PDB file of C-alpha atoms and ligand atoms in Angstrom:
ATOM      1  CA  MET A   1      73.171 160.445 102.726  1.00  0.00           C
ATOM      2  CA  PRO A   2      72.180 156.825 103.333  1.00  0.00           C
ATOM      3  CA  ILE A   3      71.007 156.021 106.837  1.00  0.00           C
ATOM      4  CA  ILE A   4      71.235 152.867 108.932  1.00  0.00           C
ATOM      5  CA  ARG A   5      67.662 151.587 109.215  1.00  0.00           C
ATOM      6  CA  GLN A   6      66.072 149.918 112.214  1.00  0.00           C
ATOM      7  CA  VAL A   7      65.467 146.222 111.668  1.00  0.00           C
ATOM      8  CA  ALA A   8      61.946 144.874 112.289  1.00  0.00           C
ATOM      9  CA  GLN A   9      61.914 142.062 114.829  1.00  0.00           C
ATOM     10  CA  LEU A  10      59.981 138.792 114.775  1.00  0.00           C
ATOM     11  CA  GLY A  11      56.401 139.483 115.782  1.00  0.00           C
ATOM     12  CA  HIS A  12      56.097 142.694 113.791  1.00  0.00           C
ATOM     13  CA  LYS A  13      53.288 142.338 111.254  1.00  0.00           C
ATOM     14  CA  ILE A  14      55.326 143.693 108.346  1.00  0.00           C
ATOM     15  CA  LEU A  15      57.417 140.505 108.394  1.00  0.00           C
ATOM     16  CA  ARG A  16      54.274 138.496 107.635  1.00  0.00           C
ATOM     17  CA  LEU A  17      52.993 140.475 104.636  1.00  0.00           C
ATOM     18  CA  GLU A  18      53.338 139.658 100.935  1.00  0.00           C
ATOM     19  CA  ALA A  19      55.621 142.393  99.603  1.00  0.00           C
ATOM     20  CA  ILE A  20      54.493 144.282  96.514  1.00  0.00           C
ATOM     21  CA  PRO A  21      56.571 144.485  93.295  1.00  0.00           C
ATOM     22  CA  VAL A  22      58.652 147.585  92.526  1.00  0.00           C
ATOM     23  CA  LYS A  23      57.125 149.614  89.694  1.00  0.00           C
ATOM     24  CA  GLU A  24      59.559 152.540  89.404  1.00  0.00           C
ATOM     25  CA  ILE A  25      63.203 151.568  89.800  1.00  0.00           C
ATOM     26  CA  THR A  26      64.204 155.217  90.394  1.00  0.00           C
ATOM     27  CA  SER A  27      61.938 155.420  93.434  1.00  0.00           C
ATOM     28  CA  VAL A  28      63.867 152.734  95.359  1.00  0.00           C
ATOM     29  CA  GLN A  29      67.485 153.853  94.863  1.00  0.00           C
ATOM     30  CA  SER A  30      67.828 155.577  98.240  1.00  0.00           C
ATOM     31  CA  LEU A  31      66.136 152.646 100.005  1.00  0.00           C
ATOM     32  CA  ILE A  32      68.708 150.321  98.396  1.00  0.00           C
ATOM     33  CA  ASP A  33      71.526 152.574  99.634  1.00  0.00           C
ATOM     34  CA  ASP A  34      70.033 152.500 103.146  1.00  0.00           C
ATOM     35  CA  MET A  35      69.758 148.699 103.015  1.00  0.00           C
ATOM     36  CA  LEU A  36      73.384 148.420 101.874  1.00  0.00           C
ATOM     37  CA  ILE A  37      74.728 150.346 104.842  1.00  0.00           C
ATOM     38  CA  THR A  38      72.280 148.688 107.256  1.00  0.00           C
ATOM     39  CA  ILE A  39      73.516 145.258 106.224  1.00  0.00           C
ATOM     40  CA  SER A  40      77.186 146.189 106.459  1.00  0.00           C
ATOM     41  CA  ASP A  41      76.599 147.746 109.895  1.00  0.00           C
ATOM     42  CA  SER A  42      75.039 144.526 111.181  1.00  0.00           C
ATOM     43  CA  ASN A  43      77.455 141.979 109.599  1.00  0.00           C
ATOM     44  CA  GLY A  44      74.533 140.363 107.785  1.00  0.00           C
ATOM     45  CA  VAL A  45      74.807 138.482 104.488  1.00  0.00           C
ATOM     46  CA  GLY A  46      71.312 139.385 103.353  1.00  0.00           C
ATOM     47  CA  ILE A  47      68.520 141.788 104.166  1.00  0.00           C
ATOM     48  CA  ALA A  48      65.046 142.157 102.688  1.00  0.00           C
ATOM     49  CA  ALA A  49      63.074 145.396 102.426  1.00  0.00           C
ATOM     50  CA  PRO A  50      60.304 144.199 104.794  1.00  0.00           C
ATOM     51  CA  GLN A  51      63.008 143.913 107.467  1.00  0.00           C
ATOM     52  CA  VAL A  52      63.468 147.689 107.237  1.00  0.00           C
ATOM     53  CA  TYR A  53      59.702 148.277 107.333  1.00  0.00           C
ATOM     54  CA  GLU A  54      59.213 148.561 103.537  1.00  0.00           C
ATOM     55  CA  SER A  55      56.862 145.905 102.190  1.00  0.00           C
ATOM     56  CA  ILE A  56      58.266 145.830  98.665  1.00  0.00           C
ATOM     57  CA  GLN A  57      60.100 143.197  96.635  1.00  0.00           C
ATOM     58  CA  ILE A  58      63.760 144.047  97.148  1.00  0.00           C
ATOM     59  CA  PHE A  59      66.542 142.266  98.954  1.00  0.00           C
ATOM     60  CA  ILE A  60      70.312 142.517  99.152  1.00  0.00           C
ATOM     61  CA  ILE A  61      72.752 139.635  99.114  1.00  0.00           C
ATOM     62  CA  ALA A  62      76.157 140.643 100.476  1.00  0.00           C
ATOM     63  CA  SER A  63      78.105 137.509 101.173  1.00  0.00           C
ATOM     64  CA  TYR A  64      81.593 137.516 102.644  1.00  0.00           C
ATOM     65  CA  PRO A  65      83.266 135.655 105.516  1.00  0.00           C
ATOM     66  CA  SER A  66      82.251 137.395 108.760  1.00  0.00           C
ATOM     67  CA  PRO A  67      81.994 136.665 112.469  1.00  0.00           C
ATOM     68  CA  ARG A  68      78.326 135.711 111.892  1.00  0.00           C
ATOM     69  CA  TYR A  69      79.107 133.425 108.885  1.00  0.00           C
ATOM     70  CA  PRO A  70      82.776 132.404 108.930  1.00  0.00           C
ATOM     71  CA  ASP A  71      82.475 130.110 105.869  1.00  0.00           C
ATOM     72  CA  ALA A  72      80.547 132.451 103.575  1.00  0.00           C
ATOM     73  CA  PRO A  73      81.874 132.961 100.012  1.00  0.00           C
ATOM     74  CA  LYS A  74      82.520 136.462  98.709  1.00  0.00           C
ATOM     75  CA  MET A  75      79.844 138.144  96.608  1.00  0.00           C
ATOM     76  CA  GLU A  76      79.634 141.889  95.896  1.00  0.00           C
ATOM     77  CA  PRO A  77      76.573 143.385  97.617  1.00  0.00           C
ATOM     78  CA  THR A  78      73.824 142.976  95.021  1.00  0.00           C
ATOM     79  CA  ALA A  79      70.290 144.358  95.002  1.00  0.00           C
ATOM     80  CA  ILE A  80      67.706 141.834  93.819  1.00  0.00           C
ATOM     81  CA  ILE A  81      64.407 143.416  92.723  1.00  0.00           C
ATOM     82  CA  ASN A  82      61.100 141.669  91.875  1.00  0.00           C
ATOM     83  CA  PRO A  83      62.702 138.210  91.994  1.00  0.00           C
ATOM     84  CA  GLU A  84      61.133 135.069  90.595  1.00  0.00           C
ATOM     85  CA  ILE A  85      62.514 131.575  91.178  1.00  0.00           C
ATOM     86  CA  LEU A  86      62.418 129.725  87.843  1.00  0.00           C
ATOM     87  CA  TRP A  87      63.902 126.394  88.900  1.00  0.00           C
ATOM     88  CA  PHE A  88      64.780 124.468  92.058  1.00  0.00           C
ATOM     89  CA  SER A  89      67.359 121.648  92.161  1.00  0.00           C
ATOM     90  CA  ASP A  90      66.204 118.190  93.218  1.00  0.00           C
ATOM     91  CA  GLU A  91      68.838 118.131  95.962  1.00  0.00           C
ATOM     92  CA  GLN A  92      68.338 119.832  99.299  1.00  0.00           C
ATOM     93  CA  ASP A  93      70.857 120.620 102.042  1.00  0.00           C
ATOM     94  CA  LYS A  94      70.461 121.486 105.696  1.00  0.00           C
ATOM     95  CA  ASP A  95      72.638 124.141 107.286  1.00  0.00           C
ATOM     96  CA  TRP A  96      72.602 126.804 109.977  1.00  0.00           C
ATOM     97  CA  GLU A  97      70.873 130.134 109.383  1.00  0.00           C
ATOM     98  CA  GLY A  98      70.356 133.227 111.438  1.00  0.00           C
ATOM     99  CA  CYS A  99      68.248 136.289 110.789  1.00  0.00           C
ATOM    100  CA  LEU A 100      68.672 139.954 111.735  1.00  0.00           C
ATOM    101  CA  SER A 101      64.977 139.940 112.642  1.00  0.00           C
ATOM    102  CA  ILE A 102      65.387 136.928 114.956  1.00  0.00           C
ATOM    103  CA  PRO A 103      68.426 137.754 117.099  1.00  0.00           C
ATOM    104  CA  GLY A 104      70.138 135.284 119.388  1.00  0.00           C
ATOM    105  CA  ILE A 105      69.204 132.007 117.711  1.00  0.00           C
ATOM    106  CA  ARG A 106      70.146 129.834 114.750  1.00  0.00           C
ATOM    107  CA  GLY A 107      68.137 127.197 112.944  1.00  0.00           C
ATOM    108  CA  PHE A 108      69.219 124.133 110.934  1.00  0.00           C
ATOM    109  CA  VAL A 109      67.177 124.837 107.825  1.00  0.00           C
ATOM    110  CA  PRO A 110      66.543 122.650 104.757  1.00  0.00           C
ATOM    111  CA  ARG A 111      66.899 124.510 101.443  1.00  0.00           C
ATOM    112  CA  TYR A 112      67.250 123.616  97.779  1.00  0.00           C
ATOM    113  CA  GLN A 113      70.922 123.255  96.950  1.00  0.00           C
ATOM    114  CA  SER A 114      70.581 125.420  93.785  1.00  0.00           C
ATOM    115  CA  VAL A 115      67.988 127.796  92.410  1.00  0.00           C
ATOM    116  CA  ARG A 116      67.744 129.624  89.091  1.00  0.00           C
ATOM    117  CA  ALA A 117      66.193 133.071  89.408  1.00  0.00           C
ATOM    118  CA  LYS A 118      65.171 136.059  87.353  1.00  0.00           C
ATOM    119  CA  TYR A 119      65.241 139.546  88.833  1.00  0.00           C
ATOM    120  CA  LEU A 120      65.805 143.207  88.074  1.00  0.00           C
ATOM    121  CA  THR A 121      69.110 144.859  88.950  1.00  0.00           C
ATOM    122  CA  ARG A 122      69.127 148.329  90.509  1.00  0.00           C
ATOM    123  CA  ASP A 123      69.813 149.675  86.988  1.00  0.00           C
ATOM    124  CA  GLY A 124      66.564 148.094  85.835  1.00  0.00           C
ATOM    125  CA  LYS A 125      68.189 145.317  83.801  1.00  0.00           C
ATOM    126  CA  ILE A 126      66.657 141.837  83.726  1.00  0.00           C
ATOM    127  CA  GLN A 127      69.121 139.282  85.048  1.00  0.00           C
ATOM    128  CA  GLU A 128      68.954 135.498  85.111  1.00  0.00           C
ATOM    129  CA  GLN A 129      71.329 133.735  87.459  1.00  0.00           C
ATOM    130  CA  THR A 130      71.858 130.383  89.140  1.00  0.00           C
ATOM    131  CA  PHE A 131      72.740 130.427  92.835  1.00  0.00           C
ATOM    132  CA  SER A 132      74.251 127.392  94.551  1.00  0.00           C
ATOM    133  CA  ASP A 133      75.106 126.278  98.082  1.00  0.00           C
ATOM    134  CA  PHE A 134      75.480 129.170 100.557  1.00  0.00           C
ATOM    135  CA  LEU A 135      74.313 131.801  98.060  1.00  0.00           C
ATOM    136  CA  ALA A 136      71.265 129.688  97.145  1.00  0.00           C
ATOM    137  CA  ARG A 137      70.518 129.477 100.872  1.00  0.00           C
ATOM    138  CA  VAL A 138      70.746 133.255 101.330  1.00  0.00           C
ATOM    139  CA  PHE A 139      68.636 133.790  98.199  1.00  0.00           C
ATOM    140  CA  GLN A 140      65.868 131.490  99.436  1.00  0.00           C
ATOM    141  CA  HIS A 141      65.973 132.983 102.955  1.00  0.00           C
ATOM    142  CA  GLU A 142      65.590 136.549 101.622  1.00  0.00           C
ATOM    143  CA  TYR A 143      63.032 135.519  98.990  1.00  0.00           C
ATOM    144  CA  ASP A 144      60.957 134.024 101.794  1.00  0.00           C
ATOM    145  CA  HIS A 145      60.967 137.406 103.591  1.00  0.00           C
ATOM    146  CA  LEU A 146      59.160 138.874 100.554  1.00  0.00           C
ATOM    147  CA  ASN A 147      56.421 136.302 101.120  1.00  0.00           C
ATOM    148  CA  GLY A 148      56.074 136.787 104.864  1.00  0.00           C
ATOM    149  CA  ILE A 149      58.009 133.607 105.697  1.00  0.00           C
ATOM    150  CA  SER A 150      60.809 133.312 108.278  1.00  0.00           C
ATOM    151  CA  PHE A 151      63.391 130.538 108.574  1.00  0.00           C
ATOM    152  CA  LEU A 152      61.504 129.239 111.618  1.00  0.00           C
ATOM    153  CA  ASP A 153      58.636 128.315 109.274  1.00  0.00           C
ATOM    154  CA  ARG A 154      61.022 126.105 107.264  1.00  0.00           C
ATOM    155  CA  LEU A 155      62.354 124.028 110.169  1.00  0.00           C
ATOM    156  CA  GLU A 156      61.608 120.301 110.229  1.00  0.00           C
ATOM    157  CA  THR A 157      61.557 120.276 114.036  1.00  0.00           C
ATOM    158  CA  THR A 158      61.964 122.824 116.830  1.00  0.00           C
ATOM    159  CA  LYS A 159      64.920 120.676 117.958  1.00  0.00           C
ATOM    160  CA  ASP A 160      66.802 122.319 115.064  1.00  0.00           C
ATOM    161  CA  ILE A 161      66.845 125.655 116.965  1.00  0.00           C
ATOM    162  CA  ILE A 162      69.911 126.548 119.028  1.00  0.00           C
ATOM    163  CA  THR A 163      71.170 129.696 120.711  1.00  0.00           C
ATOM    164  CA  GLU A 164      73.839 131.832 119.077  1.00  0.00           C
ATOM    165  CA  LYS A 165      76.179 131.066 121.957  1.00  0.00           C
ATOM    166  CA  GLU A 166      75.933 127.325 121.280  1.00  0.00           C
ATOM    167  CA  PHE A 167      76.227 127.980 117.544  1.00  0.00           C
ATOM    168  CA  TYR A 168      79.606 129.677 118.009  1.00  0.00           C
ATOM    169  CA  LYS A 169      80.785 126.735 120.132  1.00  0.00           C
ATOM    170  CA  LEU A 170      79.830 124.379 117.283  1.00  0.00           C
ATOM    171  CA  MET A 171      81.759 126.534 114.797  1.00  0.00           C
ATOM    172  CA  VAL A 172      84.910 126.359 116.933  1.00  0.00           C
ATOM    173  CA  GLU A 173      84.575 122.578 117.290  1.00  0.00           C
ATOM    174  CA  ASN A 174      84.238 122.178 113.512  1.00  0.00           C
ATOM    175  CA  VAL A 175      87.471 124.043 112.707  1.00  0.00           C
TER     176      VAL A 175
HETATM  177 ZN1   ZN B   1      66.091 136.959 107.683  1.00  0.00          ZN
END
C-alpha cells in the first residue's frame, strides 16, 4: 500500500544535496507510488524525491487546475527519472510559483518558456519531450530540486516574494 510521505521543509539539508541517478528502475516503483499519493494529498502539481527525504533523481509532474494553481493545464501524473535538459528556449517568462517545502509564500520566478528534456519513464523507457509554459515551469522547478536548488534561489529580487494570502487576493483580482 502506498503511503503519504512527510514533506521536507526549507532548511532541511536533503533539499540542498545533488540527487543521485536511479540505477534500478524496479527499486523505485513503491517510492513513485508514495510520491503520487503524497502529491495528490497536498494539491501539488509537482514533487521531487528529495522533498520526501530520498536524494535520488525522480520527480512527478501532475498538473491540473487546483485551488493552489487555478490556471494549470491538465497532465496525467508522470514520473520523470534521471532527467536531462537538452535545450532551453531563448524566451523566458516570469510567473508565480509555490513549493510544498516552502509553505505560505509564493515567488515571481523567471524560467525558460520551453525546455526539451530526456528522461526515463517508470517502465524504464527513454522519452524525449518538449515542455512549454506552465509545464516547462513545473519541470524546471522540480529539476532544480534534484540539484539542491529552490525557487527562492531563482528570484531576481526578494521583492518578488509574497504571502499565500496576498497571492490568492491577486488571483481573484485577475479573474
Ligand atoms: Zn518545490
